[in-house]
């Protein structure tokens, strides 16, 4: 009789352990539950900071991107695809399946068409230029022939590197640095 009781107790213990193990969520499962939820439970988080900040962020993302479609396997970054966009993120869960860390990268919002995407550039302040080509054809453009100061911005980076080399004593201001054609990255 004691052996039977001991066997029943052991079986019950293993059954409870299996149930608890089944309830522990992997990173992808925790993310899917989080990003598809209409209501987010504060008990899903390992700490109060996350449980107070994340629900508002997720709600904003859901409003902007629509319904969650899928969570891609997290290797090395996770990817959440929604109806209207997507974003990559890093998530960590505890051994109990609680979210202990969540870092969401800025979302990419899909455009219905190339024309819609270009129209969004038109809404930007300042002078804007976009030129999109493929297979030798212009696919779309907005002020595509405008000359903007991107080259001048690049020159500032080069001057900063030159200043660092001069500061390290490797070059001086009067020295001429010749450009080697092998350094070119564009034709």
Coordinates of N, CA and C in Angstrom, one line a residue:
X1 N 0.8 -1.2 0.0 CA 0.0 0.0 0.0 C 0.9 1.3 0.0
X2 N 1.9 1.2 0.8 CA 2.8 2.4 0.9 C 3.5 2.6 -0.5
X3 N 3.9 1.5 -1.1 CA 4.5 1.7 -2.4 C 3.6 2.3 -3.4
X4 N 2.3 1.9 -3.4 CA 1.3 2.4 -4.3 C 1.1 3.9 -4.0
X5 N 1.0 4.3 -2.7 CA 0.9 5.7 -2.4 C 2.1 6.5 -2.8
X6 N 3.3 6.0 -2.6 CA 4.5 6.7 -3.0 C 4.5 6.8 -4.5
X7 N 4.1 5.8 -5.3 CA 4.0 5.9 -6.7 C 3.0 6.9 -7.2
X8 N 1.9 7.0 -6.5 CA 0.9 8.0 -6.9 C 1.4 9.4 -6.6
X9 N 2.0 9.6 -5.4 CA 2.6 10.9 -5.1 C 3.7 11.3 -6.1
X10 N 4.6 10.4 -6.4 CA 5.6 10.7 -7.4 C 5.0 11.0 -8.8
X11 N 4.0 10.2 -9.2 CA 3.4 10.5 -10.5 C 2.8 11.9 -10.5
X12 N 2.1 12.2 -9.4 CA 1.5 13.5 -9.3 C 2.5 14.7 -9.3
X13 N 3.7 14.4 -8.6 CA 4.7 15.4 -8.6 C 5.3 15.6 -10.0
X14 N 5.5 14.5 -10.8 CA 6.1 14.7 -12.1 C 5.0 15.3 -13.0
X15 N 3.8 15.0 -12.8 CA 2.7 15.6 -13.6 C 2.7 17.1 -13.4
X16 N 2.8 17.5 -12.2 CA 2.8 19.0 -11.9 C 4.1 19.6 -12.5
X17 N 5.2 18.9 -12.4 CA 6.5 19.4 -12.9 C 6.4 19.6 -14.4
X18 N 5.8 18.6 -15.1 CA 5.6 18.6 -16.6 C 4.7 19.8 -16.9
X19 N 3.6 20.0 -16.2 CA 2.7 21.1 -16.5 C 3.4 22.4 -16.3
X20 N 4.2 22.6 -15.2 CA 4.9 23.8 -15.0 C 5.9 24.0 -16.2
X21 N 6.6 23.0 -16.6 CA 7.6 23.1 -17.6 C 6.9 23.5 -18.9
X22 N 5.7 23.0 -19.2 CA 5.0 23.3 -20.4 C 4.5 24.7 -20.5
X23 N 4.4 25.4 -19.3 CA 3.9 26.7 -19.2 C 5.0 27.7 -19.4
X24 N 6.3 27.3 -19.3 CA 7.4 28.2 -19.5 C 7.6 28.5 -21.0
X25 N 7.6 29.8 -21.3 CA 7.6 30.2 -22.7 C 9.1 30.4 -23.2
X26 N 9.3 30.0 -24.4 CA 10.5 30.4 -25.1 C 10.4 31.9 -25.5
X27 N 11.5 32.4 -26.0 CA 11.6 33.8 -26.4 C 10.6 34.1 -27.4
X28 N 10.5 33.3 -28.5 CA 9.6 33.6 -29.6 C 8.1 33.5 -29.1
X29 N 7.8 32.5 -28.2 CA 6.5 32.4 -27.7 C 6.1 33.6 -26.8
X30 N 7.0 34.0 -26.0 CA 6.7 35.2 -25.1 C 6.5 36.4 -26.0
X31 N 7.3 36.6 -27.0 CA 7.1 37.7 -27.9 C 5.8 37.7 -28.7
X32 N 5.4 36.5 -29.1 CA 4.1 36.3 -29.9 C 3.0 36.7 -28.9
X33 N 3.0 36.2 -27.7 CA 2.0 36.5 -26.7 C 1.9 38.0 -26.5
X34 N 3.1 38.6 -26.3 CA 3.1 40.0 -26.0 C 2.6 40.9 -27.2
X35 N 3.1 40.7 -28.4 CA 2.8 41.5 -29.5 C 1.4 41.3 -30.1
X36 N 0.8 40.2 -29.8 CA -0.6 39.9 -30.3 C -1.7 40.1 -29.3
X37 N -1.3 40.4 -28.0 CA -2.3 40.6 -27.0 C -3.1 41.9 -27.1
X38 N -4.4 41.7 -26.8 CA -5.2 42.9 -26.7 C -5.0 43.6 -25.4
X39 N -4.8 42.8 -24.3 CA -4.5 43.3 -23.0 C -3.2 42.6 -22.5
X40 N -2.2 43.4 -22.0 CA -1.0 42.8 -21.6 C -1.0 42.7 -20.1
X41 N -0.7 41.5 -19.6 CA -0.6 41.2 -18.2 C 0.7 41.6 -17.6
X42 N 0.7 42.3 -16.5 CA 1.9 42.8 -15.9 C 2.7 41.6 -15.3
X43 N 2.0 40.5 -15.1 CA 2.7 39.3 -14.6 C 3.6 38.6 -15.6
X44 N 3.6 39.1 -16.9 CA 4.4 38.5 -17.9 C 5.9 39.0 -17.8
X45 N 6.2 39.9 -16.9 CA 7.5 40.6 -16.9 C 8.2 40.2 -15.6
X46 N 9.5 40.2 -15.6 CA 10.3 39.9 -14.5 C 10.5 41.0 -13.6
X47 N 10.3 42.3 -14.0 CA 10.4 43.4 -13.2 C 9.4 44.5 -13.5
X48 N 9.2 45.4 -12.5 CA 8.2 46.4 -12.6 C 8.5 47.4 -13.6
X49 N 9.7 47.7 -13.9 CA 10.1 48.7 -14.9 C 9.6 48.3 -16.3
X50 N 9.8 47.1 -16.6 CA 9.3 46.6 -17.9 C 7.8 46.5 -17.9
X51 N 7.2 46.1 -16.8 CA 5.7 45.9 -16.8 C 5.0 47.2 -16.9
X52 N 5.6 48.3 -16.5 CA 5.0 49.6 -16.6 C 5.2 50.3 -17.9
X53 N 6.4 50.1 -18.6 CA 6.7 50.8 -19.8 C 6.3 50.1 -21.1
X54 N 6.5 48.7 -21.1 CA 6.3 48.0 -22.3 C 4.9 48.0 -22.9
X55 N 3.8 47.8 -22.0 CA 2.5 47.8 -22.6 C 2.1 49.0 -23.4
X56 N 2.6 50.2 -23.0 CA 2.3 51.4 -23.8 C 3.0 51.4 -25.1
X57 N 4.3 51.0 -25.1 CA 5.1 50.9 -26.4 C 4.4 49.9 -27.3
X58 N 4.0 48.7 -26.8 CA 3.4 47.7 -27.7 C 2.1 48.2 -28.2
X59 N 1.3 48.9 -27.4 CA 0.0 49.4 -27.9 C 0.3 50.4 -29.1
X60 N 1.3 51.3 -28.9 CA 1.6 52.2 -30.0 C 2.0 51.5 -31.3
X61 N 2.8 50.4 -31.1 CA 3.3 49.7 -32.3 C 2.1 49.0 -33.0
X62 N 1.2 48.4 -32.2 CA 0.0 47.8 -32.7 C -0.8 48.8 -33.5
X63 N -1.0 50.0 -33.0 CA -1.8 51.0 -33.7 C -1.1 51.4 -35.0
X64 N 0.2 51.5 -35.0 CA 0.9 51.9 -36.1 C 1.0 50.8 -37.2
X65 N 1.3 49.6 -36.8 CA 1.6 48.5 -37.7 C 0.5 47.5 -37.9
X66 N -0.6 47.6 -37.1 CA -1.7 46.6 -37.3 C -1.5 45.3 -36.5
X67 N -2.1 44.3 -37.0 CA -2.1 43.0 -36.4 C -0.8 42.2 -36.6
X68 N -0.3 41.5 -35.6 CA 0.8 40.7 -35.7 C 0.5 39.6 -36.6
X69 N 1.5 39.3 -37.6 CA 1.3 38.2 -38.5 C 2.2 37.0 -38.1
X70 N 3.5 37.3 -37.8 CA 4.4 36.2 -37.4 C 5.6 36.7 -36.6
X71 N 6.1 35.9 -35.8 CA 7.4 36.1 -35.2 C 8.4 35.2 -35.8
X72 N 9.4 35.7 -36.4 CA 10.5 34.8 -37.1 C 11.4 34.3 -36.0
X73 N 12.0 33.1 -36.2 CA 12.9 32.6 -35.2 C 14.0 33.6 -34.8
X74 N 14.3 33.6 -33.5 CA 15.3 34.6 -33.0 C 16.7 34.1 -33.2
X75 N 17.3 34.4 -34.3 CA 18.7 33.9 -34.6 C 19.4 34.8 -35.5
X76 N 20.2 35.7 -35.1 CA 20.5 36.1 -33.7 C 19.4 37.1 -33.2
X77 N 18.8 37.9 -34.2 CA 17.8 38.9 -33.8 C 16.4 38.3 -34.1
X78 N 15.4 38.8 -33.3 CA 14.1 38.4 -33.6 C 13.4 39.4 -34.6
X79 N 12.4 38.9 -35.3 CA 11.7 39.8 -36.3 C 10.3 39.6 -36.1
X80 N 9.5 40.7 -35.9 CA 8.1 40.7 -35.7 C 7.5 41.3 -37.0
X81 N 6.7 40.6 -37.7 CA 6.0 41.1 -38.9 C 4.6 41.3 -38.6
X82 N 4.1 42.5 -39.0 CA 2.7 43.0 -38.8 C 2.1 43.2 -40.1
X83 N 0.8 43.6 -40.1 CA 0.1 43.9 -41.4 C 0.8 45.0 -42.2
X84 N 1.2 46.1 -41.4 CA 1.7 47.3 -42.1 C 3.1 47.6 -41.9
X85 N 3.9 46.7 -41.3 CA 5.3 46.9 -41.1 C 6.0 45.8 -40.3
X86 N 7.2 46.1 -39.9 CA 7.9 45.1 -39.2 C 9.0 45.8 -38.3
X87 N 9.6 45.0 -37.4 CA 10.7 45.5 -36.6 C 11.5 44.4 -36.1
X88 N 12.8 44.6 -35.8 CA 13.6 43.6 -35.2 C 13.7 43.9 -33.7
X89 N 13.9 42.9 -32.9 CA 14.0 43.1 -31.4 C 14.8 42.1 -30.8
X90 N 15.3 42.4 -29.6 CA 16.0 41.4 -28.7 C 15.1 41.2 -27.5
X91 N 15.0 39.9 -27.1 CA 14.1 39.6 -26.0 C 14.9 38.6 -25.1
X92 N 14.8 38.7 -23.8 CA 15.3 37.7 -22.9 C 14.2 37.2 -22.0
X93 N 14.1 36.0 -21.7 CA 13.1 35.4 -20.8 C 13.8 34.6 -19.7
X94 N 13.3 34.7 -18.5 CA 13.8 33.9 -17.4 C 13.5 32.4 -17.6
X95 N 14.0 31.6 -16.7 CA 13.7 30.2 -16.7 C 12.3 29.9 -16.4
X96 N 11.6 31.0 -15.9 CA 10.1 30.8 -15.6 C 9.3 31.4 -16.7
X97 N 10.0 31.8 -17.8 CA 9.2 32.4 -19.0 C 8.8 33.8 -18.9
X98 N 9.4 34.5 -17.9 CA 9.1 36.0 -17.7 C 10.0 36.8 -18.6
X99 N 9.5 37.9 -19.2 CA 10.3 38.7 -20.0 C 11.2 39.6 -19.1
X100 N 12.5 39.4 -19.2 CA 13.5 40.1 -18.3 C 14.2 41.2 -19.1
X101 N 14.1 41.2 -20.4 CA 14.7 42.3 -21.2 C 14.1 42.3 -22.5
X102 N 13.9 43.6 -23.0 CA 13.2 43.8 -24.3 C 13.8 45.0 -25.0
X103 N 14.4 44.9 -26.1 CA 14.9 46.0 -26.9 C 14.3 46.0 -28.3
X104 N 13.5 47.0 -28.6 CA 12.8 47.1 -29.9 C 13.5 48.1 -30.8
X105 N 13.9 47.7 -32.0 CA 14.5 48.6 -32.9 C 13.4 49.4 -33.6
X106 N 13.7 50.6 -34.2 CA 12.7 51.4 -34.9 C 12.0 50.6 -35.9
X107 N 10.7 50.7 -36.0 CA 9.9 49.9 -37.0 C 10.1 50.4 -38.4
X108 N 9.9 49.5 -39.4 CA 9.9 49.8 -40.8 C 8.4 49.7 -41.2
X109 N 7.9 50.8 -41.6 CA 6.4 50.9 -42.0 C 6.4 50.7 -43.5
X110 N 5.6 49.7 -43.9 CA 5.4 49.4 -45.4 C 4.6 50.5 -46.0
X111 N 4.9 50.7 -47.3 CA 4.1 51.6 -48.1 C 3.3 50.8 -49.1
X112 N 2.1 51.3 -49.4 CA 1.2 50.5 -50.4 C 1.9 50.5 -51.7
X113 N 2.7 51.5 -52.1 CA 3.3 51.5 -53.4 C 4.5 52.4 -53.4
X114 N 5.3 52.3 -54.4 CA 6.5 53.2 -54.5 C 6.1 54.7 -54.5
X115 N 5.0 55.0 -55.2 CA 4.5 56.3 -55.2 C 4.1 56.8 -53.8
X116 N 3.5 56.0 -53.0 CA 3.2 56.3 -51.6 C 4.5 56.6 -50.8
X117 N 5.5 55.8 -51.0 CA 6.8 55.9 -50.3 C 7.4 57.3 -50.7
X118 N 7.4 57.6 -51.9 CA 8.0 58.9 -52.4 C 7.2 60.0 -51.8
X119 N 5.9 59.9 -51.7 CA 5.0 60.9 -51.2 C 5.4 61.2 -49.7
X120 N 5.8 60.2 -49.0 CA 6.2 60.4 -47.6 C 7.5 61.3 -47.5
X121 N 8.4 61.1 -48.5 CA 9.6 62.0 -48.6 C 9.2 63.4 -48.9
X122 N 8.1 63.6 -49.7 CA 7.7 65.0 -49.9 C 7.2 65.7 -48.7
X123 N 6.7 65.0 -47.7 CA 6.3 65.6 -46.5 C 7.4 66.0 -45.5
X124 N 8.6 65.6 -45.8 CA 9.7 65.9 -44.9 C 10.1 67.4 -45.1
X125 N 10.6 68.0 -44.0 CA 11.0 69.4 -44.1 C 12.3 69.6 -44.8
X126 N 12.5 70.7 -45.3 CA 13.8 71.0 -46.0 C 13.8 70.5 -47.4
X127 N 15.0 70.6 -48.0 CA 15.1 70.1 -49.4 C 15.4 68.6 -49.4
X128 N 14.6 67.9 -50.2 CA 14.6 66.4 -50.2 C 14.8 66.0 -51.6
X129 N 15.7 64.9 -51.8 CA 15.9 64.4 -53.1 C 15.9 62.8 -52.9
X130 N 15.2 62.1 -53.8 CA 15.2 60.7 -53.8 C 15.3 60.2 -55.3
X131 N 16.1 59.2 -55.5 CA 16.2 58.7 -56.8 C 16.3 57.2 -56.7
X132 N 15.4 56.4 -57.3 CA 15.3 55.0 -57.1 C 15.4 54.4 -58.5
X133 N 16.4 53.5 -58.7 CA 16.6 52.8 -60.0 C 16.8 51.3 -59.9
X134 N 16.5 50.6 -60.9 CA 16.7 49.2 -61.0 C 16.7 48.7 -62.4
X135 N 17.7 47.8 -62.7 CA 17.8 47.3 -64.1 C 18.0 48.4 -65.1
X136 N 18.7 49.5 -64.7 CA 19.0 50.6 -65.6 C 17.9 51.5 -65.9
X137 N 16.8 51.3 -65.2 CA 15.6 52.2 -65.4 C 15.3 53.0 -64.1
X138 N 14.7 54.2 -64.3 CA 14.3 55.0 -63.1 C 13.0 54.4 -62.7
X139 N 12.9 54.0 -61.4 CA 11.7 53.4 -60.9 C 10.8 54.5 -60.2
X140 N 11.5 55.5 -59.6 CA 10.8 56.6 -59.0 C 11.8 57.7 -58.6
X141 N 11.3 58.9 -58.5 CA 12.2 60.0 -58.1 C 11.5 61.2 -57.6
X142 N 12.1 61.9 -56.8 CA 11.6 63.2 -56.3 C 12.8 64.1 -56.3
X143 N 12.8 65.1 -57.1 CA 13.9 66.0 -57.3 C 15.2 65.3 -57.5
X144 N 15.2 64.2 -58.2 CA 16.3 63.3 -58.4 C 17.5 63.9 -59.0
X145 N 17.4 65.0 -59.7 CA 18.6 65.7 -60.3 C 19.1 66.8 -59.4
X146 N 18.5 67.0 -58.2 CA 19.0 68.1 -57.3 C 20.4 67.7 -56.7
X147 N 21.2 68.7 -56.6 CA 22.5 68.5 -56.0 C 22.4 69.0 -54.5
X148 N 22.6 68.0 -53.6 CA 22.5 68.3 -52.2 C 23.9 68.2 -51.5
X149 N 24.0 68.6 -50.3 CA 25.3 68.7 -49.6 C 25.8 67.4 -49.0
X150 N 25.4 66.3 -49.5 CA 25.8 65.0 -48.9 C 27.4 64.9 -49.0
X151 N 27.9 65.3 -50.2 CA 29.3 65.2 -50.4 C 30.1 66.0 -49.4
X152 N 29.6 67.2 -49.1 CA 30.2 68.1 -48.1 C 30.2 67.4 -46.7
X153 N 29.2 66.7 -46.4 CA 29.1 66.0 -45.1 C 30.2 64.9 -45.1
X154 N 30.3 64.2 -46.2 CA 31.4 63.2 -46.2 C 32.8 63.8 -46.0
X155 N 33.0 65.0 -46.6 CA 34.3 65.7 -46.5 C 34.6 65.9 -45.0
X156 N 33.5 66.2 -44.2 CA 33.8 66.5 -42.8 C 34.3 65.2 -42.1
X157 N 33.8 64.1 -42.5 CA 34.3 62.8 -41.9 C 35.8 62.6 -42.3
X158 N 36.1 62.9 -43.5 CA 37.5 62.7 -44.0 C 38.4 63.7 -43.2
X159 N 37.9 65.0 -43.1 CA 38.7 66.0 -42.4 C 38.9 65.6 -40.9
X160 N 37.9 65.0 -40.3 CA 38.0 64.5 -38.9 C 39.1 63.4 -38.8
X161 N 39.1 62.5 -39.7 CA 40.1 61.4 -39.7 C 41.5 62.0 -39.9
X162 N 41.6 63.0 -40.8 CA 42.9 63.7 -41.1 C 43.4 64.4 -39.8
X163 N 42.5 65.0 -39.1 CA 42.8 65.7 -37.9 C 43.3 64.8 -36.8
X164 N 42.7 63.6 -36.8 CA 43.1 62.6 -35.8 C 44.5 62.1 -36.1
X165 N 44.8 61.8 -37.4 CA 46.1 61.4 -37.9 C 47.2 62.5 -37.6
X166 N 46.8 63.7 -37.8 CA 47.8 64.8 -37.5 C 48.0 64.9 -36.0
X167 N 47.0 64.7 -35.2 CA 47.1 64.7 -33.7 C 47.9 63.6 -33.2
X168 N 47.9 62.5 -33.9 CA 48.7 61.3 -33.5 C 50.2 61.4 -34.1
X169 N 50.5 62.5 -34.8 CA 51.8 62.7 -35.3 C 52.1 61.8 -36.6
X170 N 51.1 61.3 -37.2 CA 51.4 60.4 -38.4 C 51.4 61.3 -39.7
X171 N 50.7 62.4 -39.7 CA 50.7 63.4 -40.8 C 50.8 64.8 -40.3
X172 N 51.1 65.7 -41.2 CA 51.0 67.1 -40.8 C 50.2 67.9 -41.9
X173 N 49.8 69.1 -41.5 CA 48.9 69.8 -42.4 C 49.5 70.2 -43.8
X174 N 50.8 70.3 -43.9 CA 51.4 70.6 -45.1 C 51.6 69.4 -46.0
X175 N 51.4 68.2 -45.5 CA 51.7 67.0 -46.3 C 50.5 66.7 -47.2
X176 N 50.8 66.3 -48.4 CA 49.8 66.0 -49.4 C 49.6 64.5 -49.4
X177 N 48.4 64.1 -49.3 CA 48.0 62.6 -49.2 C 47.4 62.3 -50.6
X178 N 48.1 61.4 -51.3 CA 47.6 61.0 -52.6 C 46.6 59.9 -52.4
X179 N 45.6 60.0 -53.3 CA 44.5 59.0 -53.3 C 44.9 57.8 -54.2
X180 N 44.7 56.6 -53.6 CA 45.0 55.4 -54.4 C 43.7 54.9 -55.0
X181 N 43.7 54.6 -56.3 CA 42.5 54.1 -56.9 C 41.9 52.8 -56.3
X182 N 42.7 52.1 -55.6 CA 42.3 50.8 -55.0 C 41.3 51.1 -53.8
X183 N 41.3 52.4 -53.3 CA 40.5 52.8 -52.2 C 39.1 53.1 -52.6
X184 N 38.8 53.2 -53.9 CA 37.5 53.5 -54.4 C 36.5 52.4 -54.1
X185 N 35.3 52.8 -53.7 CA 34.2 51.9 -53.4 C 33.1 52.0 -54.4
X186 N 33.1 53.1 -55.1 CA 32.1 53.3 -56.2 C 32.8 53.6 -57.5
X187 N 32.2 53.4 -58.6 CA 32.8 53.7 -59.9 C 32.9 55.2 -60.1

